[in-house]
Amino acid sequence: RKEVEQDPGPFNVPEGATVAFNCTYSNSASQSFFWYRQDCRKEPKLLMSVYSSGNEDGRFTAQLNRASQYISLLIRDSKLSDSATYLCVVNAISGGYQKVTFGTGTKLQVIP
Amino acid sequence: DTEVTQTPKHLVMGMTNKKSLKCEQHMGHRAMYWYKQKAKKPPELMFVYSYEKLSINESVPSRFSPECPNSSLLNLHLHALQPEDSALYLCASRSSGGGTGELFFGEGSRLTVL
C-alpha cells in the first residue's frame, strides 16, 4: 500500500461546480498535512495547511480525519483557473527525522 | 517569485558528462530537500539535509551525489546518468528538520540525459 494515496482523476467539472478530493495516508503517526497545487511544468505551491479542526480559505475547505486517516479538499464555485493537479502532502517521522511524502496527485479540469 | 532559487533551469547532458544542479535559499531554513519528478507523476523524495547533515537518502543510485556546503546551499552532482534520469529536479526547503511546516519549492531544473 502506498504511504499516501489519491484518486488520480481527472475530474472534469463545469465552472461553478463544487468538487471534493480525498487523500488517505497509512502512517498513523503522521503529524502535519497540506494540500499543494501544481500547474503543468511548474513547481508545487502550497494551497493550504490542513488542521484537525478543519479550515477554510475562501472557496477552499480542508478537513482532517485522524481516526480514518484521510484528508479532504473541497472547492466551491470552481473557476477555470482552478485547473491543476492537487497534491496531498503528509509529514511523518522516519528514522527520527521529518519525512515529507506526496500523494499521487489528483488532476482537476474545470470546463467552461 | 520563489524564495528558493535553482540553477540551471534547463540542462542537457550526455551519459558521460559530469554536471551539477544548484539550489539556494536565504530564508534561514535548516532543512533542504531534493525531489525528482517525472511527467504526470508526483515528486519523489531523493535526499533530505537537516542542519547541513544528510538525514535521509531514499536509496538513490550513487550517480547522484548530494552536497550541502552550508545552510543556504544545496548541490546535486550528476555523473554517468542514464536517459531514464531525465526529469524535473526540485529543491525545497523548510524551517527545520524537526518541524512540521510547509515546504518551499524552487522552480526546478529540467534535466535531459541523451
mmCIF file with all atom_site columns, C-alpha atoms in Angstrom:
data_model
loop_
_atom_site.group_PDB
_atom_site.id
_atom_site.type_symbol
_atom_site.label_atom_id
_atom_site.label_alt_id
_atom_site.label_comp_id
_atom_site.label_asym_id
_atom_site.label_entity_id
_atom_site.label_seq_id
_atom_site.pdbx_PDB_ins_code
_atom_site.Cartn_x
_atom_site.Cartn_y
_atom_site.Cartn_z
_atom_site.occupancy
_atom_site.B_iso_or_equiv
_atom_site.pdbx_formal_charge
_atom_site.auth_seq_id
_atom_site.auth_comp_id
_atom_site.auth_asym_id
_atom_site.auth_atom_id
_atom_site.pdbx_PDB_model_num
ATOM 1   C CA . ARG A 1 1   ? 0.000   0.000  0.000   1.00 0.00 ? 1   ARG A CA 1
ATOM 2   C CA . LYS A 1 2   ? 1.333   3.460  -0.891  1.00 0.00 ? 2   LYS A CA 1
ATOM 3   C CA . GLU A 1 3   ? 2.038   5.787  2.017   1.00 0.00 ? 3   GLU A CA 1
ATOM 4   C CA . VAL A 1 4   ? -0.222  8.496  0.626   1.00 0.00 ? 4   VAL A CA 1
ATOM 5   C CA . GLU A 1 5   ? -2.933  7.763  -1.920  1.00 0.00 ? 5   GLU A CA 1
ATOM 6   C CA . GLN A 1 6   ? -5.212  9.903  -4.023  1.00 0.00 ? 6   GLN A CA 1
ATOM 7   C CA . ASP A 1 7   ? -7.635  9.288  -6.873  1.00 0.00 ? 7   ASP A CA 1
ATOM 8   C CA . PRO A 1 8   ? -5.612  10.442 -9.922  1.00 0.00 ? 8   PRO A CA 1
ATOM 9   C CA . GLY A 1 9   ? -8.713  11.661 -11.763 1.00 0.00 ? 9   GLY A CA 1
ATOM 10  C CA . PRO A 1 10  ? -9.022  13.527 -14.000 1.00 0.00 ? 10  PRO A CA 1
ATOM 11  C CA . PHE A 1 11  ? -12.005 15.282 -12.503 1.00 0.00 ? 11  PHE A CA 1
ATOM 12  C CA . ASN A 1 12  ? -13.725 17.235 -15.268 1.00 0.00 ? 12  ASN A CA 1
ATOM 13  C CA . VAL A 1 13  ? -16.204 19.684 -13.775 1.00 0.00 ? 13  VAL A CA 1
ATOM 14  C CA . PRO A 1 14  ? -18.123 22.687 -15.152 1.00 0.00 ? 14  PRO A CA 1
ATOM 15  C CA . GLU A 1 15  ? -17.415 26.190 -13.927 1.00 0.00 ? 15  GLU A CA 1
ATOM 16  C CA . GLY A 1 16  ? -19.284 26.933 -10.742 1.00 0.00 ? 16  GLY A CA 1
ATOM 17  C CA . ALA A 1 17  ? -19.405 23.317 -9.613  1.00 0.00 ? 17  ALA A CA 1
ATOM 18  C CA . THR A 1 18  ? -18.308 22.025 -6.226  1.00 0.00 ? 18  THR A CA 1
ATOM 19  C CA . VAL A 1 19  ? -15.672 19.305 -6.278  1.00 0.00 ? 19  VAL A CA 1
ATOM 20  C CA . ALA A 1 20  ? -14.100 17.252 -3.480  1.00 0.00 ? 20  ALA A CA 1
ATOM 21  C CA . PHE A 1 21  ? -10.862 15.322 -3.336  1.00 0.00 ? 21  PHE A CA 1
ATOM 22  C CA . ASN A 1 22  ? -9.839  12.757 -0.750  1.00 0.00 ? 22  ASN A CA 1
ATOM 23  C CA . CYS A 1 23  ? -6.429  11.529 0.288   1.00 0.00 ? 23  CYS A CA 1
ATOM 24  C CA . THR A 1 24  ? -5.613  8.585  2.547   1.00 0.00 ? 24  THR A CA 1
ATOM 25  C CA . TYR A 1 25  ? -2.381  8.005  4.437   1.00 0.00 ? 25  TYR A CA 1
ATOM 26  C CA . SER A 1 26  ? -1.001  4.862  6.001   1.00 0.00 ? 26  SER A CA 1
ATOM 27  C CA . ASN A 1 27  ? 1.248   6.145  8.801   1.00 0.00 ? 27  ASN A CA 1
ATOM 28  C CA . SER A 1 28  ? -0.865  6.738  11.879  1.00 0.00 ? 28  SER A CA 1
ATOM 29  C CA . ALA A 1 29  ? 1.987   8.796  13.380  1.00 0.00 ? 29  ALA A CA 1
ATOM 30  C CA . SER A 1 30  ? 1.753   11.400 10.616  1.00 0.00 ? 30  SER A CA 1
ATOM 31  C CA . GLN A 1 31  ? 1.898   14.838 12.132  1.00 0.00 ? 31  GLN A CA 1
ATOM 32  C CA . SER A 1 32  ? 1.018   17.514 9.624   1.00 0.00 ? 32  SER A CA 1
ATOM 33  C CA . PHE A 1 33  ? -0.848  17.704 6.375   1.00 0.00 ? 33  PHE A CA 1
ATOM 34  C CA . PHE A 1 34  ? -1.018  20.025 3.409   1.00 0.00 ? 34  PHE A CA 1
ATOM 35  C CA . TRP A 1 35  ? -2.627  20.481 0.038   1.00 0.00 ? 35  TRP A CA 1
ATOM 36  C CA . TYR A 1 36  ? -0.360  21.710 -2.734  1.00 0.00 ? 36  TYR A CA 1
ATOM 37  C CA . ARG A 1 37  ? -1.323  22.802 -6.206  1.00 0.00 ? 37  ARG A CA 1
ATOM 38  C CA . GLN A 1 38  ? 0.870   22.134 -9.232  1.00 0.00 ? 38  GLN A CA 1
ATOM 39  C CA . ASP A 1 39  ? 0.331   23.672 -12.630 1.00 0.00 ? 39  ASP A CA 1
ATOM 40  C CA . CYS A 1 40  ? 1.701   21.976 -15.727 1.00 0.00 ? 40  CYS A CA 1
ATOM 41  C CA . ARG A 1 41  ? 5.523   22.183 -15.869 1.00 0.00 ? 41  ARG A CA 1
ATOM 42  C CA . LYS A 1 42  ? 5.650   24.320 -12.723 1.00 0.00 ? 42  LYS A CA 1
ATOM 43  C CA . GLU A 1 43  ? 6.743   23.636 -9.171  1.00 0.00 ? 43  GLU A CA 1
ATOM 44  C CA . PRO A 1 44  ? 4.241   22.648 -6.460  1.00 0.00 ? 44  PRO A CA 1
ATOM 45  C CA . LYS A 1 45  ? 2.878   25.574 -4.449  1.00 0.00 ? 45  LYS A CA 1
ATOM 46  C CA . LEU A 1 46  ? 1.208   25.444 -1.074  1.00 0.00 ? 46  LEU A CA 1
ATOM 47  C CA . LEU A 1 47  ? -2.561  25.807 -1.293  1.00 0.00 ? 47  LEU A CA 1
ATOM 48  C CA . MET A 1 48  ? -3.364  25.322 2.377   1.00 0.00 ? 48  MET A CA 1
ATOM 49  C CA . SER A 1 49  ? -2.373  23.513 5.520   1.00 0.00 ? 49  SER A CA 1
ATOM 50  C CA . VAL A 1 50  ? -4.882  21.080 6.995   1.00 0.00 ? 50  VAL A CA 1
ATOM 51  C CA . TYR A 1 51  ? -5.762  21.364 10.676  1.00 0.00 ? 51  TYR A CA 1
ATOM 52  C CA . SER A 1 52  ? -7.567  18.905 12.904  1.00 0.00 ? 52  SER A CA 1
ATOM 53  C CA . SER A 1 53  ? -10.442 21.301 13.389  1.00 0.00 ? 53  SER A CA 1
ATOM 54  C CA . GLY A 1 54  ? -10.805 21.833 9.653   1.00 0.00 ? 54  GLY A CA 1
ATOM 55  C CA . ASN A 1 55  ? -10.029 25.113 7.967   1.00 0.00 ? 55  ASN A CA 1
ATOM 56  C CA . GLU A 1 56  ? -11.383 27.294 5.226   1.00 0.00 ? 56  GLU A CA 1
ATOM 57  C CA . ASP A 1 57  ? -9.747  29.778 2.893   1.00 0.00 ? 57  ASP A CA 1
ATOM 58  C CA . GLY A 1 58  ? -12.227 31.450 0.602   1.00 0.00 ? 58  GLY A CA 1
ATOM 59  C CA . ARG A 1 59  ? -13.674 28.810 -1.724  1.00 0.00 ? 59  ARG A CA 1
ATOM 60  C CA . PHE A 1 60  ? -11.401 26.095 -0.335  1.00 0.00 ? 60  PHE A CA 1
ATOM 61  C CA . THR A 1 61  ? -12.118 23.935 2.709   1.00 0.00 ? 61  THR A CA 1
ATOM 62  C CA . ALA A 1 62  ? -9.770  21.297 4.101   1.00 0.00 ? 62  ALA A CA 1
ATOM 63  C CA . GLN A 1 63  ? -10.665 18.609 6.607   1.00 0.00 ? 63  GLN A CA 1
ATOM 64  C CA . LEU A 1 64  ? -8.616  16.042 8.526   1.00 0.00 ? 64  LEU A CA 1
ATOM 65  C CA . ASN A 1 65  ? -9.981  12.781 9.908   1.00 0.00 ? 65  ASN A CA 1
ATOM 66  C CA . ARG A 1 66  ? -7.227  11.197 12.006  1.00 0.00 ? 66  ARG A CA 1
ATOM 67  C CA . ALA A 1 67  ? -9.322  8.190  13.025  1.00 0.00 ? 67  ALA A CA 1
ATOM 68  C CA . SER A 1 68  ? -9.870  7.178  9.418   1.00 0.00 ? 68  SER A CA 1
ATOM 69  C CA . GLN A 1 69  ? -6.530  8.577  8.239   1.00 0.00 ? 69  GLN A CA 1
ATOM 70  C CA . TYR A 1 70  ? -7.761  10.749 5.432   1.00 0.00 ? 70  TYR A CA 1
ATOM 71  C CA . ILE A 1 71  ? -7.801  14.373 4.482   1.00 0.00 ? 71  ILE A CA 1
ATOM 72  C CA . SER A 1 72  ? -10.099 16.122 2.079   1.00 0.00 ? 72  SER A CA 1
ATOM 73  C CA . LEU A 1 73  ? -10.214 19.262 -0.017  1.00 0.00 ? 73  LEU A CA 1
ATOM 74  C CA . LEU A 1 74  ? -13.470 20.888 -1.107  1.00 0.00 ? 74  LEU A CA 1
ATOM 75  C CA . ILE A 1 75  ? -13.502 23.529 -3.821  1.00 0.00 ? 75  ILE A CA 1
ATOM 76  C CA . ARG A 1 76  ? -16.689 25.542 -4.203  1.00 0.00 ? 76  ARG A CA 1
ATOM 77  C CA . ASP A 1 77  ? -17.705 27.639 -7.207  1.00 0.00 ? 77  ASP A CA 1
ATOM 78  C CA . SER A 1 78  ? -14.921 26.221 -9.391  1.00 0.00 ? 78  SER A CA 1
ATOM 79  C CA . LYS A 1 79  ? -13.062 28.641 -11.640 1.00 0.00 ? 79  LYS A CA 1
ATOM 80  C CA . LEU A 1 80  ? -11.214 27.886 -14.867 1.00 0.00 ? 80  LEU A CA 1
ATOM 81  C CA . SER A 1 81  ? -8.047  28.936 -13.063 1.00 0.00 ? 81  SER A CA 1
ATOM 82  C CA . ASP A 1 82  ? -8.522  26.102 -10.552 1.00 0.00 ? 82  ASP A CA 1
ATOM 83  C CA . SER A 1 83  ? -7.485  23.634 -13.269 1.00 0.00 ? 83  SER A CA 1
ATOM 84  C CA . ALA A 1 84  ? -4.316  21.999 -11.958 1.00 0.00 ? 84  ALA A CA 1
ATOM 85  C CA . THR A 1 85  ? -3.067  18.905 -10.177 1.00 0.00 ? 85  THR A CA 1
ATOM 86  C CA . TYR A 1 86  ? -3.756  18.867 -6.439  1.00 0.00 ? 86  TYR A CA 1
ATOM 87  C CA . LEU A 1 87  ? -1.197  17.065 -4.312  1.00 0.00 ? 87  LEU A CA 1
ATOM 88  C CA . CYS A 1 88  ? -1.807  15.803 -0.821  1.00 0.00 ? 88  CYS A CA 1
ATOM 89  C CA . VAL A 1 89  ? 1.313   16.053 1.354   1.00 0.00 ? 89  VAL A CA 1
ATOM 90  C CA . VAL A 1 90  ? 1.922   14.309 4.669   1.00 0.00 ? 90  VAL A CA 1
ATOM 91  C CA . ASN A 1 91  ? 4.696   14.789 7.244   1.00 0.00 ? 91  ASN A CA 1
ATOM 92  C CA . ALA A 1 92  ? 5.707   11.775 9.302   1.00 0.00 ? 92  ALA A CA 1
ATOM 93  C CA . ILE A 1 93  ? 8.653   10.726 11.407  1.00 0.00 ? 93  ILE A CA 1
ATOM 94  C CA . SER A 1 94  ? 11.116  8.446  9.623   1.00 0.00 ? 94  SER A CA 1
ATOM 95  C CA . GLY A 1 95  ? 14.315  7.391  11.340  1.00 0.00 ? 95  GLY A CA 1
ATOM 96  C CA . GLY A 1 96  ? 13.994  10.250 13.772  1.00 0.00 ? 96  GLY A CA 1
ATOM 97  C CA . TYR A 1 97  ? 13.554  12.840 11.023  1.00 0.00 ? 97  TYR A CA 1
ATOM 98  C CA . GLN A 1 98  ? 10.555  14.507 9.496   1.00 0.00 ? 98  GLN A CA 1
ATOM 99  C CA . LYS A 1 99  ? 9.839   12.959 6.115   1.00 0.00 ? 99  LYS A CA 1
ATOM 100 C CA . VAL A 1 100 ? 7.550   14.666 3.643   1.00 0.00 ? 100 VAL A CA 1
ATOM 101 C CA . THR A 1 101 ? 5.602   12.383 1.315   1.00 0.00 ? 101 THR A CA 1
ATOM 102 C CA . PHE A 1 102 ? 3.476   13.383 -1.651  1.00 0.00 ? 102 PHE A CA 1
ATOM 103 C CA . GLY A 1 103 ? 0.338   11.675 -2.769  1.00 0.00 ? 103 GLY A CA 1
ATOM 104 C CA . THR A 1 104 ? -0.096  10.632 -6.367  1.00 0.00 ? 104 THR A CA 1
ATOM 105 C CA . GLY A 1 105 ? -1.968  13.833 -7.187  1.00 0.00 ? 105 GLY A CA 1
ATOM 106 C CA . THR A 1 106 ? -5.492  14.478 -8.473  1.00 0.00 ? 106 THR A CA 1
ATOM 107 C CA . LYS A 1 107 ? -5.923  16.286 -11.758 1.00 0.00 ? 107 LYS A CA 1
ATOM 108 C CA . LEU A 1 108 ? -8.756  18.803 -11.964 1.00 0.00 ? 108 LEU A CA 1
ATOM 109 C CA . GLN A 1 109 ? -10.011 20.263 -15.238 1.00 0.00 ? 109 GLN A CA 1
ATOM 110 C CA . VAL A 1 110 ? -12.646 22.976 -14.957 1.00 0.00 ? 110 VAL A CA 1
ATOM 111 C CA . ILE A 1 111 ? -14.616 23.280 -18.169 1.00 0.00 ? 111 ILE A CA 1
ATOM 112 C CA . PRO A 1 112 ? -16.291 26.485 -19.427 1.00 0.00 ? 112 PRO A CA 1
ATOM 113 C CA . ASP B 2 1   ? 8.699   34.871 -7.054  1.00 0.00 ? 1   ASP B CA 1
ATOM 114 C CA . THR B 2 2   ? 10.015  31.785 -5.320  1.00 0.00 ? 2   THR B CA 1
ATOM 115 C CA . GLU B 2 3   ? 12.442  32.277 -2.438  1.00 0.00 ? 3   GLU B CA 1
ATOM 116 C CA . VAL B 2 4   ? 14.273  29.089 -3.367  1.00 0.00 ? 4   VAL B CA 1
ATOM 117 C CA . THR B 2 5   ? 16.473  29.570 -6.403  1.00 0.00 ? 5   THR B CA 1
ATOM 118 C CA . GLN B 2 6   ? 17.582  26.709 -8.609  1.00 0.00 ? 6   GLN B CA 1
ATOM 119 C CA . THR B 2 7   ? 20.138  26.772 -11.413 1.00 0.00 ? 7   THR B CA 1
ATOM 120 C CA . PRO B 2 8   ? 20.273  25.903 -14.194 1.00 0.00 ? 8   PRO B CA 1
ATOM 121 C CA . LYS B 2 9   ? 16.596  25.917 -15.221 1.00 0.00 ? 9   LYS B CA 1
ATOM 122 C CA . HIS B 2 10  ? 17.366  23.562 -18.095 1.00 0.00 ? 10  HIS B CA 1
ATOM 123 C CA . LEU B 2 11  ? 20.256  21.150 -18.568 1.00 0.00 ? 11  LEU B CA 1
ATOM 124 C CA . VAL B 2 12  ? 21.058  18.733 -21.365 1.00 0.00 ? 12  VAL B CA 1
ATOM 125 C CA . MET B 2 13  ? 23.889  16.283 -20.763 1.00 0.00 ? 13  MET B CA 1
ATOM 126 C CA . GLY B 2 14  ? 25.369  13.157 -22.215 1.00 0.00 ? 14  GLY B CA 1
ATOM 127 C CA . MET B 2 15  ? 25.745  9.938  -20.292 1.00 0.00 ? 15  MET B CA 1
ATOM 128 C CA . THR B 2 16  ? 29.472  10.503 -19.757 1.00 0.00 ? 16  THR B CA 1
ATOM 129 C CA . ASN B 2 17  ? 29.194  14.099 -18.578 1.00 0.00 ? 17  ASN B CA 1
ATOM 130 C CA . LYS B 2 18  ? 29.578  15.435 -15.054 1.00 0.00 ? 18  LYS B CA 1
ATOM 131 C CA . LYS B 2 19  ? 27.304  18.313 -14.123 1.00 0.00 ? 19  LYS B CA 1
ATOM 132 C CA . SER B 2 20  ? 25.797  19.858 -11.008 1.00 0.00 ? 20  SER B CA 1
ATOM 133 C CA . LEU B 2 21  ? 22.449  21.300 -10.036 1.00 0.00 ? 21  LEU B CA 1
ATOM 134 C CA . LYS B 2 22  ? 22.434  24.117 -7.524  1.00 0.00 ? 22  LYS B CA 1
ATOM 135 C CA . CYS B 2 23  ? 19.873  25.334 -5.032  1.00 0.00 ? 23  CYS B CA 1
ATOM 136 C CA . GLU B 2 24  ? 19.993  28.367 -2.768  1.00 0.00 ? 24  GLU B CA 1
ATOM 137 C CA . GLN B 2 25  ? 17.671  29.756 -0.095  1.00 0.00 ? 25  GLN B CA 1
ATOM 138 C CA . HIS B 2 26  ? 18.097  32.722 2.221   1.00 0.00 ? 26  HIS B CA 1
ATOM 139 C CA . MET B 2 27  ? 15.131  32.170 4.494   1.00 0.00 ? 27  MET B CA 1
ATOM 140 C CA . GLY B 2 28  ? 17.260  30.694 7.273   1.00 0.00 ? 28  GLY B CA 1
ATOM 141 C CA . HIS B 2 29  ? 15.705  27.294 6.713   1.00 0.00 ? 29  HIS B CA 1
ATOM 142 C CA . ARG B 2 30  ? 17.657  24.383 8.168   1.00 0.00 ? 30  ARG B CA 1
ATOM 143 C CA . ALA B 2 31  ? 16.160  21.511 6.169   1.00 0.00 ? 31  ALA B CA 1
ATOM 144 C CA . MET B 2 32  ? 16.671  21.161 2.433   1.00 0.00 ? 32  MET B CA 1
ATOM 145 C CA . TYR B 2 33  ? 15.358  18.539 0.064   1.00 0.00 ? 33  TYR B CA 1
ATOM 146 C CA . TRP B 2 34  ? 15.922  17.142 -3.414  1.00 0.00 ? 34  TRP B CA 1
ATOM 147 C CA . TYR B 2 35  ? 12.940  15.684 -5.246  1.00 0.00 ? 35  TYR B CA 1
ATOM 148 C CA . LYS B 2 36  ? 12.751  14.082 -8.681  1.00 0.00 ? 36  LYS B CA 1
ATOM 149 C CA . GLN B 2 37  ? 9.569   14.427 -10.706 1.00 0.00 ? 37  GLN B CA 1
ATOM 150 C CA . LYS B 2 38  ? 8.725   12.570 -13.909 1.00 0.00 ? 38  LYS B CA 1
ATOM 151 C CA . ALA B 2 39  ? 5.895   13.707 -16.168 1.00 0.00 ? 39  ALA B CA 1
ATOM 152 C CA . LYS B 2 40  ? 2.399   13.112 -14.747 1.00 0.00 ? 40  LYS B CA 1
ATOM 153 C CA . LYS B 2 41  ? 3.856   11.711 -11.512 1.00 0.00 ? 41  LYS B CA 1
ATOM 154 C CA . PRO B 2 42  ? 4.180   13.267 -8.063  1.00 0.00 ? 42  PRO B CA 1
ATOM 155 C CA . PRO B 2 43  ? 7.564   14.412 -6.760  1.00 0.00 ? 43  PRO B CA 1
ATOM 156 C CA . GLU B 2 44  ? 9.660   11.558 -5.359  1.00 0.00 ? 44  GLU B CA 1
ATOM 157 C CA . LEU B 2 45  ? 11.925  12.266 -2.421  1.00 0.00 ? 45  LEU B CA 1
ATOM 158 C CA . MET B 2 46  ? 15.632  11.704 -3.078  1.00 0.00 ? 46  MET B CA 1
ATOM 159 C CA . PHE B 2 47  ? 17.583  13.319 -0.230  1.00 0.00 ? 47  PHE B CA 1
ATOM 160 C CA . VAL B 2 48  ? 16.999  15.349 2.902   1.00 0.00 ? 48  VAL B CA 1
ATOM 161 C CA . TYR B 2 49  ? 19.580  17.505 4.644   1.00 0.00 ? 49  TYR B CA 1
ATOM 162 C CA . SER B 2 50  ? 18.842  18.633 8.161   1.00 0.00 ? 50  SER B CA 1
ATOM 163 C CA . TYR B 2 51  ? 21.201  21.147 9.764   1.00 0.00 ? 51  TYR B CA 1
ATOM 164 C CA . GLU B 2 52  ? 23.645  20.510 6.925   1.00 0.00 ? 52  GLU B CA 1
ATOM 165 C CA . LYS B 2 53  ? 23.792  16.771 7.566   1.00 0.00 ? 53  LYS B CA 1
ATOM 166 C CA . LEU B 2 54  ? 22.353  14.145 5.255   1.00 0.00 ? 54  LEU B CA 1
ATOM 167 C CA . SER B 2 55  ? 19.420  12.687 7.180   1.00 0.00 ? 55  SER B CA 1
ATOM 168 C CA . ILE B 2 56  ? 17.506  10.776 4.517   1.00 0.00 ? 56  ILE B CA 1
ATOM 169 C CA . ASN B 2 57  ? 18.738  9.040  1.355   1.00 0.00 ? 57  ASN B CA 1
ATOM 170 C CA . GLU B 2 58  ? 15.879  7.257  -0.360  1.00 0.00 ? 58  GLU B CA 1
ATOM 171 C CA . SER B 2 59  ? 18.118  4.554  -1.871  1.00 0.00 ? 59  SER B CA 1
ATOM 172 C CA . VAL B 2 60  ? 19.180  6.873  -4.653  1.00 0.00 ? 60  VAL B CA 1
ATOM 173 C CA . PRO B 2 61  ? 21.816  5.487  -7.100  1.00 0.00 ? 61  PRO B CA 1
ATOM 174 C CA . SER B 2 62  ? 25.333  6.719  -6.464  1.00 0.00 ? 62  SER B CA 1
ATOM 175 C CA . ARG B 2 63  ? 25.411  8.518  -9.814  1.00 0.00 ? 63  ARG B CA 1
ATOM 176 C CA . PHE B 2 64  ? 23.507  11.205 -7.877  1.00 0.00 ? 64  PHE B CA 1
ATOM 177 C CA . SER B 2 65  ? 25.664  12.783 -5.181  1.00 0.00 ? 65  SER B CA 1
ATOM 178 C CA . PRO B 2 66  ? 24.247  15.482 -2.912  1.00 0.00 ? 66  PRO B CA 1
ATOM 179 C CA . GLU B 2 67  ? 26.285  18.097 -1.127  1.00 0.00 ? 67  GLU B CA 1
ATOM 180 C CA . CYS B 2 68  ? 25.341  20.765 1.390   1.00 0.00 ? 68  CYS B CA 1
ATOM 181 C CA . PRO B 2 69  ? 28.260  23.239 1.613   1.00 0.00 ? 69  PRO B CA 1
ATOM 182 C CA . ASN B 2 70  ? 26.416  25.480 4.071   1.00 0.00 ? 70  ASN B CA 1
ATOM 183 C CA . SER B 2 71  ? 22.953  26.110 5.423   1.00 0.00 ? 71  SER B CA 1
ATOM 184 C CA . SER B 2 72  ? 21.906  28.153 2.374   1.00 0.00 ? 72  SER B CA 1
ATOM 185 C CA . LEU B 2 73  ? 23.213  25.959 -0.412  1.00 0.00 ? 73  LEU B CA 1
ATOM 186 C CA . LEU B 2 74  ? 22.400  22.502 -1.691  1.00 0.00 ? 74  LEU B CA 1
ATOM 187 C CA . ASN B 2 75  ? 24.025  20.860 -4.693  1.00 0.00 ? 75  ASN B CA 1
ATOM 188 C CA . LEU B 2 76  ? 23.274  17.712 -6.617  1.00 0.00 ? 76  LEU B CA 1
ATOM 189 C CA . HIS B 2 77  ? 26.266  16.338 -8.518  1.00 0.00 ? 77  HIS B CA 1
ATOM 190 C CA . LEU B 2 78  ? 25.446  14.227 -11.542 1.00 0.00 ? 78  LEU B CA 1
ATOM 191 C CA . HIS B 2 79  ? 27.749  11.687 -13.167 1.00 0.00 ? 79  HIS B CA 1
ATOM 192 C CA . ALA B 2 80  ? 27.205  8.855  -15.639 1.00 0.00 ? 80  ALA B CA 1
ATOM 193 C CA . LEU B 2 81  ? 23.459  9.395  -15.758 1.00 0.00 ? 81  LEU B CA 1
ATOM 194 C CA . GLN B 2 82  ? 21.058  7.328  -17.815 1.00 0.00 ? 82  GLN B CA 1
ATOM 195 C CA . PRO B 2 83  ? 18.344  8.588  -20.188 1.00 0.00 ? 83  PRO B CA 1
ATOM 196 C CA . GLU B 2 84  ? 15.708  7.431  -17.673 1.00 0.00 ? 84  GLU B CA 1
ATOM 197 C CA . ASP B 2 85  ? 17.124  10.002 -15.216 1.00 0.00 ? 85  ASP B CA 1
ATOM 198 C CA . SER B 2 86  ? 15.639  12.749 -17.390 1.00 0.00 ? 86  SER B CA 1
ATOM 199 C CA . ALA B 2 87  ? 13.153  14.559 -15.162 1.00 0.00 ? 87  ALA B CA 1
ATOM 200 C CA . LEU B 2 88  ? 12.382  17.756 -13.298 1.00 0.00 ? 88  LEU B CA 1
ATOM 201 C CA . TYR B 2 89  ? 14.599  18.039 -10.212 1.00 0.00 ? 89  TYR B CA 1
ATOM 202 C CA . LEU B 2 90  ? 13.013  20.096 -7.476  1.00 0.00 ? 90  LEU B CA 1
ATOM 203 C CA . CYS B 2 91  ? 14.767  21.599 -4.498  1.00 0.00 ? 91  CYS B CA 1
ATOM 204 C CA . ALA B 2 92  ? 12.763  22.538 -1.423  1.00 0.00 ? 92  ALA B CA 1
ATOM 205 C CA . SER B 2 93  ? 13.451  23.960 1.993   1.00 0.00 ? 93  SER B CA 1
ATOM 206 C CA . ARG B 2 94  ? 11.676  24.019 5.315   1.00 0.00 ? 94  ARG B CA 1
ATOM 207 C CA . SER B 2 95  ? 12.287  25.931 8.501   1.00 0.00 ? 95  SER B CA 1
ATOM 208 C CA . SER B 2 96  ? 13.746  22.977 10.409  1.00 0.00 ? 96  SER B CA 1
ATOM 209 C CA . GLY B 2 97  ? 14.303  19.260 10.028  1.00 0.00 ? 97  GLY B CA 1
ATOM 210 C CA . GLY B 2 98  ? 12.207  18.527 13.072  1.00 0.00 ? 98  GLY B CA 1
ATOM 211 C CA . GLY B 2 99  ? 9.494   20.975 12.216  1.00 0.00 ? 99  GLY B CA 1
ATOM 212 C CA . THR B 2 100 ? 6.126   20.372 10.668  1.00 0.00 ? 100 THR B CA 1
ATOM 213 C CA . GLY B 2 101 ? 5.899   23.438 8.474   1.00 0.00 ? 101 GLY B CA 1
ATOM 214 C CA . GLU B 2 102 ? 5.345   23.724 4.772   1.00 0.00 ? 102 GLU B CA 1
ATOM 215 C CA . LEU B 2 103 ? 7.907   23.096 2.066   1.00 0.00 ? 103 LEU B CA 1
ATOM 216 C CA . PHE B 2 104 ? 9.008   25.946 -0.158  1.00 0.00 ? 104 PHE B CA 1
ATOM 217 C CA . PHE B 2 105 ? 9.945   24.788 -3.655  1.00 0.00 ? 105 PHE B CA 1
ATOM 218 C CA . GLY B 2 106 ? 12.261  26.198 -6.265  1.00 0.00 ? 106 GLY B CA 1
ATOM 219 C CA . GLU B 2 107 ? 11.112  26.318 -9.878  1.00 0.00 ? 107 GLU B CA 1
ATOM 220 C CA . GLY B 2 108 ? 13.102  23.194 -10.655 1.00 0.00 ? 108 GLY B CA 1
ATOM 221 C CA . SER B 2 109 ? 15.870  22.176 -13.018 1.00 0.00 ? 109 SER B CA 1
ATOM 222 C CA . ARG B 2 110 ? 14.648  20.291 -16.059 1.00 0.00 ? 110 ARG B CA 1
ATOM 223 C CA . LEU B 2 111 ? 17.258  17.684 -16.937 1.00 0.00 ? 111 LEU B CA 1
ATOM 224 C CA . THR B 2 112 ? 17.535  15.813 -20.218 1.00 0.00 ? 112 THR B CA 1
ATOM 225 C CA . VAL B 2 113 ? 20.051  12.981 -20.498 1.00 0.00 ? 113 VAL B CA 1
ATOM 226 C CA . LEU B 2 114 ? 20.935  11.972 -24.040 1.00 0.00 ? 114 LEU B CA 1
#
